[in-house]
PDB file of C-alpha atoms in Angstrom:
ATOM      1  CA  MET A   1       2.282  15.605   8.929  1.00 80.00           C
ATOM      2  CA  ASN A   2       0.130  12.836   7.397  1.00 92.00           C
ATOM      3  CA  HIS A   3       1.925  11.651   4.408  1.00 97.00           C
ATOM      4  CA  GLU A   4      -0.663   8.860   3.510  1.00 97.00           C
ATOM      5  CA  PRO A   5      -3.010  10.879   1.156  1.00 98.00           C
ATOM      6  CA  LEU A   6       0.025  12.163  -0.917  1.00 98.00           C
ATOM      7  CA  MET A   7       1.622   8.659  -0.897  1.00 98.00           C
ATOM      8  CA  ARG A   8      -1.603   7.077  -1.926  1.00 98.00           C
ATOM      9  CA  ARG A   9      -1.623   9.640  -5.086  1.00 98.00           C
ATOM     10  CA  ALA A  10       1.962   8.644  -5.884  1.00 98.00           C
ATOM     11  CA  ILE A  11       0.896   4.982  -5.769  1.00 98.00           C
ATOM     12  CA  ALA A  12      -2.154   5.830  -8.137  1.00 98.00           C
ATOM     13  CA  LEU A  13       0.423   7.390 -10.415  1.00 98.00           C
ATOM     14  CA  ALA A  14       2.212   4.131 -10.531  1.00 98.00           C
ATOM     15  CA  ARG A  15      -0.909   2.187 -11.229  1.00 98.00           C
ATOM     16  CA  GLN A  16      -1.590   4.800 -14.120  1.00 98.00           C
ATOM     17  CA  ALA A  17       2.092   4.160 -15.385  1.00 98.00           C
ATOM     18  CA  ARG A  18       1.405   0.510 -15.491  1.00 97.00           C
ATOM     19  CA  GLU A  19      -2.063   0.935 -17.225  1.00 97.00           C
ATOM     20  CA  ASN A  20      -0.279   3.237 -19.870  1.00 97.00           C
ATOM     21  CA  GLY A  21       2.252   0.438 -20.536  1.00 96.00           C
ATOM     22  CA  ASN A  22       5.006   1.404 -18.327  1.00 96.00           C
ATOM     23  CA  HIS A  23       6.780   0.227 -15.205  1.00 96.00           C
ATOM     24  CA  PRO A  24       4.690   0.816 -12.227  1.00 97.00           C
ATOM     25  CA  PHE A  25       6.312   3.915 -10.588  1.00 98.00           C
ATOM     26  CA  GLY A  26       4.668   7.175  -9.696  1.00 98.00           C
ATOM     27  CA  ALA A  27       6.014  10.354  -8.180  1.00 98.00           C
ATOM     28  CA  LEU A  28       4.831  13.858  -7.256  1.00 98.00           C
ATOM     29  CA  LEU A  29       6.054  17.001  -5.809  1.00 98.00           C
ATOM     30  CA  ALA A  30       4.207  18.927  -2.898  1.00 98.00           C
ATOM     31  CA  ASP A  31       4.924  22.381  -1.781  1.00 98.00           C
ATOM     32  CA  HIS A  32       5.520  23.150   1.967  1.00 96.00           C
ATOM     33  CA  GLN A  33       1.783  23.348   2.401  1.00 96.00           C
ATOM     34  CA  GLY A  34       1.320  19.844   1.098  1.00 97.00           C
ATOM     35  CA  LYS A  35      -0.280  20.925  -2.240  1.00 98.00           C
ATOM     36  CA  ILE A  36       0.617  19.066  -5.319  1.00 98.00           C
ATOM     37  CA  VAL A  37       2.465  21.158  -7.815  1.00 98.00           C
ATOM     38  CA  LEU A  38       3.834  18.488 -10.239  1.00 98.00           C
ATOM     39  CA  GLU A  39       3.162  14.841 -10.943  1.00 98.00           C
ATOM     40  CA  ALA A  40       4.962  12.222 -13.218  1.00 98.00           C
ATOM     41  CA  GLU A  41       4.969   8.746 -14.061  1.00 98.00           C
ATOM     42  CA  ASN A  42       7.485   6.216 -15.459  1.00 98.00           C
ATOM     43  CA  THR A  43       7.886   6.329 -19.176  1.00 98.00           C
ATOM     44  CA  VAL A  44      10.764   3.845 -19.813  1.00 96.00           C
ATOM     45  CA  ILE A  45       8.720   1.672 -22.229  1.00 94.00           C
ATOM     46  CA  THR A  46       6.473   3.984 -24.174  1.00 97.00           C
ATOM     47  CA  GLU A  47       9.346   6.673 -24.551  1.00 96.00           C
ATOM     48  CA  LYS A  48      12.021   4.152 -25.261  1.00 96.00           C
ATOM     49  CA  ASP A  49      14.100   5.811 -22.574  1.00 95.00           C
ATOM     50  CA  SER A  50      15.835   3.852 -19.820  1.00 93.00           C
ATOM     51  CA  THR A  51      16.057   7.017 -17.897  1.00 95.00           C
ATOM     52  CA  GLY A  52      12.347   7.838 -17.909  1.00 97.00           C
ATOM     53  CA  HIS A  53      11.880   6.859 -14.251  1.00 97.00           C
ATOM     54  CA  ALA A  54       9.085   8.692 -12.396  1.00 98.00           C
ATOM     55  CA  GLU A  55      11.497  10.738 -10.108  1.00 98.00           C
ATOM     56  CA  THR A  56      13.749  11.602 -13.024  1.00 98.00           C
ATOM     57  CA  ASN A  57      10.712  12.735 -15.103  1.00 98.00           C
ATOM     58  CA  LEU A  58       9.521  14.838 -12.186  1.00 98.00           C
ATOM     59  CA  MET A  59      12.995  16.418 -11.507  1.00 98.00           C
ATOM     60  CA  ARG A  60      13.262  17.345 -15.168  1.00 98.00           C
ATOM     61  CA  LYS A  61       9.905  19.101 -15.047  1.00 98.00           C
ATOM     62  CA  ALA A  62      10.484  20.641 -11.622  1.00 98.00           C
ATOM     63  CA  SER A  63      13.780  22.168 -12.613  1.00 98.00           C
ATOM     64  CA  LYS A  64      12.326  23.677 -15.803  1.00 98.00           C
ATOM     65  CA  THR A  65       9.350  25.170 -13.884  1.00 98.00           C
ATOM     66  CA  PHE A  66      10.686  26.234 -10.430  1.00 98.00           C
ATOM     67  CA  ASP A  67      13.780  27.809  -8.950  1.00 97.00           C
ATOM     68  CA  LYS A  68      16.060  25.952  -6.540  1.00 96.00           C
ATOM     69  CA  THR A  69      14.864  28.050  -3.527  1.00 97.00           C
ATOM     70  CA  PHE A  70      11.177  26.904  -4.152  1.00 98.00           C
ATOM     71  CA  LEU A  71      12.372  23.370  -4.633  1.00 98.00           C
ATOM     72  CA  SER A  72      14.263  23.287  -1.214  1.00 97.00           C
ATOM     73  CA  SER A  73      11.003  23.665   0.493  1.00 98.00           C
ATOM     74  CA  CYS A  74       9.042  20.858  -1.451  1.00 98.00           C
ATOM     75  CA  THR A  75       8.532  17.246  -0.599  1.00 98.00           C
ATOM     76  CA  LEU A  76       9.022  14.469  -3.132  1.00 98.00           C
ATOM     77  CA  TYR A  77       6.448  11.575  -2.741  1.00 98.00           C
ATOM     78  CA  THR A  78       7.332   8.492  -4.734  1.00 98.00           C
ATOM     79  CA  SER A  79       5.770   4.950  -4.932  1.00 98.00           C
ATOM     80  CA  THR A  80       9.092   3.372  -4.574  1.00 97.00           C
ATOM     81  CA  GLU A  81      12.362   4.387  -3.026  1.00 96.00           C
ATOM     82  CA  PRO A  82      14.439   6.195  -5.611  1.00 96.00           C
ATOM     83  CA  CYS A  83      17.239   4.446  -7.213  1.00 93.00           C
ATOM     84  CA  ILE A  84      20.868   5.686  -7.518  1.00 92.00           C
ATOM     85  CA  MET A  85      19.964   7.782 -10.796  1.00 94.00           C
ATOM     86  CA  CYS A  86      16.772   9.293  -9.458  1.00 96.00           C
ATOM     87  CA  SER A  87      18.688   9.963  -6.117  1.00 95.00           C
ATOM     88  CA  GLY A  88      21.178  12.040  -8.274  1.00 95.00           C
ATOM     89  CA  ALA A  89      18.470  13.926  -9.933  1.00 97.00           C
ATOM     90  CA  ILE A  90      16.627  14.713  -6.634  1.00 97.00           C
ATOM     91  CA  TYR A  91      19.985  15.929  -5.381  1.00 96.00           C
ATOM     92  CA  TRP A  92      20.926  18.135  -8.126  1.00 96.00           C
ATOM     93  CA  THR A  93      17.431  19.585  -8.182  1.00 96.00           C
ATOM     94  CA  ASN A  94      17.555  20.692  -4.588  1.00 97.00           C
ATOM     95  CA  VAL A  95      14.473  18.926  -3.148  1.00 97.00           C
ATOM     96  CA  LYS A  96      15.308  18.443   0.400  1.00 96.00           C
ATOM     97  CA  ARG A  97      12.723  15.837   1.574  1.00 97.00           C
ATOM     98  CA  ILE A  98      11.607  12.583   0.127  1.00 97.00           C
ATOM     99  CA  VAL A  99       8.752  10.379   1.147  1.00 98.00           C
ATOM    100  CA  PHE A 100       8.721   6.800  -0.248  1.00 98.00           C
ATOM    101  CA  GLY A 101       6.375   3.804  -0.239  1.00 98.00           C
ATOM    102  CA  LEU A 102       8.157   0.511  -1.167  1.00 97.00           C
ATOM    103  CA  ARG A 103      11.841  -0.040   0.001  1.00 94.00           C
ATOM    104  CA  GLU A 104      14.491  -0.442  -2.821  1.00 91.00           C
ATOM    105  CA  SER A 105      15.358  -3.883  -1.001  1.00 88.00           C
ATOM    106  CA  GLU A 106      11.830  -4.954  -1.317  1.00 90.00           C
ATOM    107  CA  LEU A 107      11.617  -4.040  -4.929  1.00 88.00           C
ATOM    108  CA  LEU A 108      14.650  -6.099  -5.593  1.00 86.00           C
ATOM    109  CA  LYS A 109      12.887  -9.167  -3.811  1.00 87.00           C
ATOM    110  CA  ILE A 110      10.061  -8.697  -6.249  1.00 84.00           C
ATOM    111  CA  THR A 111      11.887  -8.172  -9.496  1.00 83.00           C
ATOM    112  CA  GLY A 112      15.051 -10.341  -8.660  1.00 76.00           C
ATOM    113  CA  ASP A 113      17.093 -10.735 -11.737  1.00 78.00           C
ATOM    114  CA  ASN A 114      14.478  -9.634 -14.180  1.00 71.00           C
ATOM    115  CA  PRO A 115      16.253  -7.882 -17.119  1.00 71.00           C
ATOM    116  CA  GLU A 116      13.679  -5.185 -17.106  1.00 70.00           C
ATOM    117  CA  ASN A 117      14.781  -3.868 -13.698  1.00 72.00           C
ATOM    118  CA  PRO A 118      18.443  -4.426 -13.071  1.00 71.00           C
ATOM    119  CA  THR A 119      18.326  -2.983  -9.532  1.00 74.00           C
ATOM    120  CA  LEU A 120      21.273  -1.323  -8.014  1.00 74.00           C
ATOM    121  CA  SER A 121      20.733  -2.382  -4.454  1.00 78.00           C
ATOM    122  CA  LEU A 122      21.605   0.730  -2.517  1.00 81.00           C
ATOM    123  CA  PRO A 123      19.179   2.696  -0.410  1.00 85.00           C
ATOM    124  CA  SER A 124      18.762   6.324  -1.329  1.00 89.00           C
ATOM    125  CA  SER A 125      19.501   7.437   2.138  1.00 90.00           C
ATOM    126  CA  LYS A 126      23.193   6.090   1.660  1.00 88.00           C
ATOM    127  CA  VAL A 127      23.458   7.958  -1.627  1.00 90.00           C
ATOM    128  CA  PHE A 128      22.498  11.193  -0.111  1.00 91.00           C
ATOM    129  CA  GLU A 129      24.843  10.579   2.919  1.00 91.00           C
ATOM    130  CA  LEU A 130      27.738  11.299   0.462  1.00 90.00           C
ATOM    131  CA  GLY A 131      26.422  14.664  -0.650  1.00 90.00           C
ATOM    132  CA  LYS A 132      26.929  18.006   0.828  1.00 93.00           C
ATOM    133  CA  ILE A 133      23.290  18.837   0.990  1.00 91.00           C
ATOM    134  CA  ALA A 134      21.202  17.280   3.845  1.00 93.00           C
ATOM    135  CA  ILE A 135      18.175  15.557   2.444  1.00 96.00           C
ATOM    136  CA  ASP A 136      15.501  13.911   4.747  1.00 96.00           C
ATOM    137  CA  VAL A 137      14.312  10.664   3.795  1.00 97.00           C
ATOM    138  CA  ILE A 138      11.154   9.126   5.137  1.00 97.00           C
ATOM    139  CA  GLY A 139       9.747   5.718   4.520  1.00 97.00           C
ATOM    140  CA  PRO A 140       8.520   3.218   3.918  1.00 97.00           C
ATOM    141  CA  ILE A 141       4.984   4.569   4.141  1.00 97.00           C
ATOM    142  CA  LEU A 142       2.057   2.381   3.055  1.00 98.00           C
ATOM    143  CA  GLU A 143       4.423  -0.285   1.789  1.00 97.00           C
ATOM    144  CA  GLU A 144       2.041  -3.064   1.281  1.00 97.00           C
ATOM    145  CA  GLU A 145      -0.276  -0.681  -0.913  1.00 98.00           C
ATOM    146  CA  ALA A 146       2.947   0.353  -2.850  1.00 98.00           C
ATOM    147  CA  ARG A 147       3.965  -3.290  -3.232  1.00 97.00           C
ATOM    148  CA  ALA A 148       0.611  -4.275  -4.529  1.00 97.00           C
ATOM    149  CA  VAL A 149       0.926  -2.166  -7.669  1.00 97.00           C
ATOM    150  CA  HIS A 150       3.863  -4.425  -8.730  1.00 95.00           C
ATOM    151  CA  GLU A 151       1.847  -7.693  -8.340  1.00 92.00           C
ATOM    152  CA  GLY A 152       1.868  -9.733 -11.580  1.00 89.00           C
ATOM    153  CA  PHE A 153       3.745  -6.941 -13.644  1.00 89.00           C
ATOM    154  CA  TRP A 154       7.272  -8.260 -13.765  1.00 83.00           C
ATOM    155  CA  GLU A 155       6.495 -11.727 -14.618  1.00 82.00           C
ATOM    156  CA  GLN A 156       5.938 -10.790 -18.278  1.00 82.00           C
ATOM    157  CA  PHE A 157       9.527  -9.808 -18.616  1.00 76.00           C
ATOM    158  CA  ALA A 158      11.058 -12.865 -16.906  1.00 66.00           C
ATOM    159  CA  ASN A 159      13.725 -14.863 -18.883  1.00 58.00           C
TER     160      ASN A 159
END
């Protein structure tokens, strides 16, 4: 399957989040045929909610909209590899495949010790290995494009 068009949409959602005054992260949910069924962006700043990550926002919507059987056939596309919190939300919502753009380790290189993104450096695949449900993690896909949305953003929050 060609993941690039859906990954580019997730990156566009990250750009949109940034334009809306939030951290540059975006995510979408596609059904088994590759049709987008939900989209979400990061809302940490505008909603004043530190849990407002794109994937968590998406999983909240998804669990209210669809049953777990449907969700198990879906793929989550995200501009950046899910953090530990988002990985937990994905796991509990029953999505079985994740495709990401920018690796968590690369995000950490960009943000460093920036107080606005206190990254827990643990790949999502390691989080999912600890669960009882098998989750397929694919990525990085279009990593340079996913990285570009972060350029010049995090410096505004530097100490």
